[in-house]
mmCIF file of C-alpha atoms in Angstrom:
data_model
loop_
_atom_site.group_PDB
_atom_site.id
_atom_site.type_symbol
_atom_site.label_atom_id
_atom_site.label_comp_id
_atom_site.label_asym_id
_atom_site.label_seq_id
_atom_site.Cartn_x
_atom_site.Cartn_y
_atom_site.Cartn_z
ATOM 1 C CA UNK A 1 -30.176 -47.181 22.243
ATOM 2 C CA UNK A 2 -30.759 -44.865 25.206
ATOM 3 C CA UNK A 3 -27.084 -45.664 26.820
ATOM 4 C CA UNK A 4 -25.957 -44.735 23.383
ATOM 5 C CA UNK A 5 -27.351 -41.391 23.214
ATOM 6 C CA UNK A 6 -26.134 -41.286 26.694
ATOM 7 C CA UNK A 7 -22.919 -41.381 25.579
ATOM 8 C CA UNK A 8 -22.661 -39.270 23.073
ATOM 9 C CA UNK A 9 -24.738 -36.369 24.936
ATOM 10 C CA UNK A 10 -21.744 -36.877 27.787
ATOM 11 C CA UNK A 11 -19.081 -36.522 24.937
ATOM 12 C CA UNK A 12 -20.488 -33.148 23.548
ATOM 13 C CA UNK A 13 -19.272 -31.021 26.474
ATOM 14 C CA UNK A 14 -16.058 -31.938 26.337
ATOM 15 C CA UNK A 15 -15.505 -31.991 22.381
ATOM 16 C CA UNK A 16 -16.951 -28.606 22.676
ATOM 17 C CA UNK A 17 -14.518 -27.879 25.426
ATOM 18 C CA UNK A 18 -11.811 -29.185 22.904
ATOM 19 C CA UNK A 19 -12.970 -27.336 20.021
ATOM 20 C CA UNK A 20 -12.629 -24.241 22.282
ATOM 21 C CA UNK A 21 -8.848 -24.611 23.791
ATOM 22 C CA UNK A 22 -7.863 -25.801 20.176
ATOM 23 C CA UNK A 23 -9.085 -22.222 19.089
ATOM 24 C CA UNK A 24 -7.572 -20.433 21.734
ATOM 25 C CA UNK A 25 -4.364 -22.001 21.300
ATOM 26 C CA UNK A 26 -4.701 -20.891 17.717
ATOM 27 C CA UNK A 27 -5.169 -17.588 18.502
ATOM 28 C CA UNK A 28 -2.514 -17.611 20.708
ATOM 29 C CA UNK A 29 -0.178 -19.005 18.656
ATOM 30 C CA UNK A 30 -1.641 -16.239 15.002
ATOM 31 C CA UNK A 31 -1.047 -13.483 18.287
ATOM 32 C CA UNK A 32 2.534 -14.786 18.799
ATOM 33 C CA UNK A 33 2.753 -14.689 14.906
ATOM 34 C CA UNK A 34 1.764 -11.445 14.555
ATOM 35 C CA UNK A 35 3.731 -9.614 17.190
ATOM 36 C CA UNK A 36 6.906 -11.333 15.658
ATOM 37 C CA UNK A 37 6.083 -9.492 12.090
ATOM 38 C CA UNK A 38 5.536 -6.689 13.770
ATOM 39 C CA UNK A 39 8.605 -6.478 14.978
ATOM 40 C CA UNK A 40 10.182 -6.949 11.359
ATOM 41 C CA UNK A 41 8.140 -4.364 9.871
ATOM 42 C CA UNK A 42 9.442 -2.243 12.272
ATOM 43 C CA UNK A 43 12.739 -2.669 11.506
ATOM 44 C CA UNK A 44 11.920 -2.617 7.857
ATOM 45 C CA UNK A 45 10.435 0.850 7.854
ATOM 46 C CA UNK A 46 14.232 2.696 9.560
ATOM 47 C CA UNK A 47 15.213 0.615 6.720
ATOM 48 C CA UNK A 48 13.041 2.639 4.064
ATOM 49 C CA UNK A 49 13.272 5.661 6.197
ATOM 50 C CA UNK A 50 17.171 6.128 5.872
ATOM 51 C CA UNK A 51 16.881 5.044 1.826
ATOM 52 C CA UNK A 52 13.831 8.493 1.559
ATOM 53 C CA UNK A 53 16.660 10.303 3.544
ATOM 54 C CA UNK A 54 19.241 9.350 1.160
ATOM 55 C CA UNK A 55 17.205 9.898 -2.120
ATOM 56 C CA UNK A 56 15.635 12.957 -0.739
ATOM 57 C CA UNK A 57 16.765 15.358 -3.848
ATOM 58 C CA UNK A 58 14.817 13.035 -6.529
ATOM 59 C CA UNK A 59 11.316 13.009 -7.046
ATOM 60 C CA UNK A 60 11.288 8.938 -6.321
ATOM 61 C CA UNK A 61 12.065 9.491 -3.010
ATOM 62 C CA UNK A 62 8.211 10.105 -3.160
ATOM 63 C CA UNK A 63 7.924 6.249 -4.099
ATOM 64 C CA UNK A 64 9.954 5.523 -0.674
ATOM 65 C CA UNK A 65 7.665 8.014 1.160
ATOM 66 C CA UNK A 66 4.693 6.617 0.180
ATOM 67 C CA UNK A 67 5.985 2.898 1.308
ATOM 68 C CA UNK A 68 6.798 4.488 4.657
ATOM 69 C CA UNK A 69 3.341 5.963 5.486
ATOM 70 C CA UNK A 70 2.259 2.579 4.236
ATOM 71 C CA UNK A 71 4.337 0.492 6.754
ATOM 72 C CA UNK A 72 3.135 2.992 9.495
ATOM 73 C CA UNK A 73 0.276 1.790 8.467
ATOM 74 C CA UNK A 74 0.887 -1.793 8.780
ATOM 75 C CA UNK A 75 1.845 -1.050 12.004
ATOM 76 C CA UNK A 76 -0.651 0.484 13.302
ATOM 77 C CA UNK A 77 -3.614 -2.354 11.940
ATOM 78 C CA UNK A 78 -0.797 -4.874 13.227
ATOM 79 C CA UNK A 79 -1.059 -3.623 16.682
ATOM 80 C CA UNK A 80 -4.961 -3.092 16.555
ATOM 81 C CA UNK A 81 -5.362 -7.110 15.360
ATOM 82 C CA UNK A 82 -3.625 -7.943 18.282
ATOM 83 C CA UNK A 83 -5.188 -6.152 20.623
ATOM 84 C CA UNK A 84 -8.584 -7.573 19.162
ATOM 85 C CA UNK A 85 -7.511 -11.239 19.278
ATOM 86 C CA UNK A 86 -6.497 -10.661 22.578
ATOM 87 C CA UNK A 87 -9.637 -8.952 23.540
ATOM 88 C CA UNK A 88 -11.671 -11.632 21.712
ATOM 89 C CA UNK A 89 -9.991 -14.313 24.264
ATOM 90 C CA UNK A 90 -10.719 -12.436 26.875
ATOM 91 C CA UNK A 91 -14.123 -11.794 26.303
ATOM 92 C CA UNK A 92 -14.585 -15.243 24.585
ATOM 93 C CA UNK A 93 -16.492 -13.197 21.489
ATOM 94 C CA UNK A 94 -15.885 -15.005 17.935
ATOM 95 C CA UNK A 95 -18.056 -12.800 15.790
ATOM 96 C CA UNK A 96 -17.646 -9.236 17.417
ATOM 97 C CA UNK A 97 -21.231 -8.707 16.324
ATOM 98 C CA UNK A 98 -22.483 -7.617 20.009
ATOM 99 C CA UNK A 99 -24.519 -4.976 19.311
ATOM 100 C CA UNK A 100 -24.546 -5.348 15.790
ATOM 101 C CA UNK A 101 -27.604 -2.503 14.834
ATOM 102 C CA UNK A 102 -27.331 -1.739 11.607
ATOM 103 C CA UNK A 103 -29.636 -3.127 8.407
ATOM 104 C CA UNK A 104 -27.920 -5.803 6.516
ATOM 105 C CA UNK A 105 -29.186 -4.659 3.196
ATOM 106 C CA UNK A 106 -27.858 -0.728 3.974
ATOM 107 C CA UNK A 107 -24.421 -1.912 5.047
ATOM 108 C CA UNK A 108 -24.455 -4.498 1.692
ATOM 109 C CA UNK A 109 -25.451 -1.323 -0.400
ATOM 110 C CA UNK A 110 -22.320 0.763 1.164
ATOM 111 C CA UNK A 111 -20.135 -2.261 0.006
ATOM 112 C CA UNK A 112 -21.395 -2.526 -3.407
ATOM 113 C CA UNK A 113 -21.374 1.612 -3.751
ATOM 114 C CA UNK A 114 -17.352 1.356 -2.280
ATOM 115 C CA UNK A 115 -16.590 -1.776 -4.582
ATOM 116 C CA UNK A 116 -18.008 0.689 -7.555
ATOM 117 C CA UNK A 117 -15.808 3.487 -6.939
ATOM 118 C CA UNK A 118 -13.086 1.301 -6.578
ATOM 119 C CA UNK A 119 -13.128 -0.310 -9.668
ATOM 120 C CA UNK A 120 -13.932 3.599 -11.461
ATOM 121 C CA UNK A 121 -10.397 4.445 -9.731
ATOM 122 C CA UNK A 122 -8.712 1.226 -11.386
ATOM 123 C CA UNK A 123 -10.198 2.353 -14.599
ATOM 124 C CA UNK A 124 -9.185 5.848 -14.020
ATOM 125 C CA UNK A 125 -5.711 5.170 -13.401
ATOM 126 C CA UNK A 126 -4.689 2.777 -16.127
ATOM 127 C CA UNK A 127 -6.639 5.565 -18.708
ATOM 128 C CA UNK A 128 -4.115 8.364 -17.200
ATOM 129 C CA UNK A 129 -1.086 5.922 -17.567
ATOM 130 C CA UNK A 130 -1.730 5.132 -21.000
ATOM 131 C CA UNK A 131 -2.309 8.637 -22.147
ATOM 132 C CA UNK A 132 0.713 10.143 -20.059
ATOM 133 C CA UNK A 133 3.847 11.035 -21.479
ATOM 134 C CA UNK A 134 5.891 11.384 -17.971
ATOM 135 C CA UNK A 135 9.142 12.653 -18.026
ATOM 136 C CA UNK A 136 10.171 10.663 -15.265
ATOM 137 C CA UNK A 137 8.115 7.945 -16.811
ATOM 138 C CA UNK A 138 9.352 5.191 -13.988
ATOM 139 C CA UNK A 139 7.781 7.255 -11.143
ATOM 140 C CA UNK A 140 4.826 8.191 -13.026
ATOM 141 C CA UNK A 141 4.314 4.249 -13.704
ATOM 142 C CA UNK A 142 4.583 3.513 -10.768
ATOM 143 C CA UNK A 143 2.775 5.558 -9.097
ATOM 144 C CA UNK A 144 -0.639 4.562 -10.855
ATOM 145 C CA UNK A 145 0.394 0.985 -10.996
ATOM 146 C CA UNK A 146 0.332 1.514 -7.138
ATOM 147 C CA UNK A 147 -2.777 2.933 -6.931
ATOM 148 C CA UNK A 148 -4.344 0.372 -9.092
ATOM 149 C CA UNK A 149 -2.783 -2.064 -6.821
ATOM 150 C CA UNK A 150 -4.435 -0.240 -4.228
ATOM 151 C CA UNK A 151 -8.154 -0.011 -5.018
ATOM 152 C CA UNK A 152 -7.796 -4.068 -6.325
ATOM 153 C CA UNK A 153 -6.614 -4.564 -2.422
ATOM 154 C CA UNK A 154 -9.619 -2.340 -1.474
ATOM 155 C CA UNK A 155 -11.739 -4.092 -3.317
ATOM 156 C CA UNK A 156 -10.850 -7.349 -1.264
ATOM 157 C CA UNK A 157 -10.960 -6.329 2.060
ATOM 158 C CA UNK A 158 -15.043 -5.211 0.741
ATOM 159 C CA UNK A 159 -15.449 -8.552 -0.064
ATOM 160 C CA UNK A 160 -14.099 -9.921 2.841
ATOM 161 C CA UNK A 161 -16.323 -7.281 4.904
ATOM 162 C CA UNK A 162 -19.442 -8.606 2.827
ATOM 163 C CA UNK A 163 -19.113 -11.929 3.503
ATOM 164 C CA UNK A 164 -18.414 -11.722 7.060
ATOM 165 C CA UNK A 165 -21.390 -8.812 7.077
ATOM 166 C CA UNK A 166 -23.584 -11.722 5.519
ATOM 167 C CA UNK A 167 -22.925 -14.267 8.146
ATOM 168 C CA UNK A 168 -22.555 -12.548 11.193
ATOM 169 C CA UNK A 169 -26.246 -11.059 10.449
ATOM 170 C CA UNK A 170 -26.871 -14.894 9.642
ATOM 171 C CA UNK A 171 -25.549 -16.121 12.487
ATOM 172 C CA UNK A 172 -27.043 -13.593 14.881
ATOM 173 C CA UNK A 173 -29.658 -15.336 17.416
ATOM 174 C CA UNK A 174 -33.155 -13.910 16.393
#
């Protein structure tokens, strides 16, 4: 019995040594993965750029404007994941809870208050759609339709940001 816990003792290094270049291959590869769609959603956005420029005179050019600041956008968080995975390898940090300070219960309460408002804009904008009368009743749509979209994303990402707020405070050593 004591060779076999031997054994296995001896084996846990190097499975945990396996576990960790099979996750840094990963994030290698999801880095690889992600600078390629950056590189698409940056020729996307000239794309949507010259379509704003060519609808300029009518009000949905506003539509194409909006999804231009909102590929920026994806840019921009595009660019700052990859940075972070990269930093994260470098580092060898999984969590990114060094220095975590804040309360757990404070940072759940923001959540819940932001999930809240959220859902009050959803509500909000589907009341204003069905009361409207638009005259360009396409643009108006889809305008709130977006937003709705919007604050459901939003709503997501605070559940994401809950969970991992719940087990990187659970994870923390004490």
């Amino acid at each position: 019995r004591h060779s076999e816990s031997t054994i296995s003792s001896r084996n846990l290094p190097s499975a945990a040594r396996r576990k960790t270049v099979h996750a840094k291959k990963e994030r290698e590869l999801l880095v690889v993965g992600l600078e390629r769609l950056l590189r698409k959603e940056s020729k996307i956005v000239e794309e949507y750029r010259a379509l704003a420029e060519m609808l300029d005179s009518i009000p949905v050019s506003l539509l194409l404007d909006w999804v231009v600041i909102e590929e920026e956008a994806h840019h921009t968080i595009l660019i700052n994941i990859i940075h972070s995975l990269k930093q994260t390898a470098r580092k060898g940090s999984e969590t990114g809870a060094d220095g975590l300070e804040t309360e757990r219960e404070s940072m759940l309460c923001w959540v819940k208050r932001l999930r809240m408002k959220e859902q009050t804009v959803v509500a909000d904008c589907r009341s204003l759609k069905s009361q409207a009368c638009w005259e360009n009743g396409n643009v108006g749509d889809a305008f709130l339709d977006a937003l709705v979209m919007d604050s459901e994303k939003h709503q997501r990402f605070l559940l994401a940001v809950e969970k991992t707020v719940d087990n990187l405070i659970m994870s923390r050593p004490q």
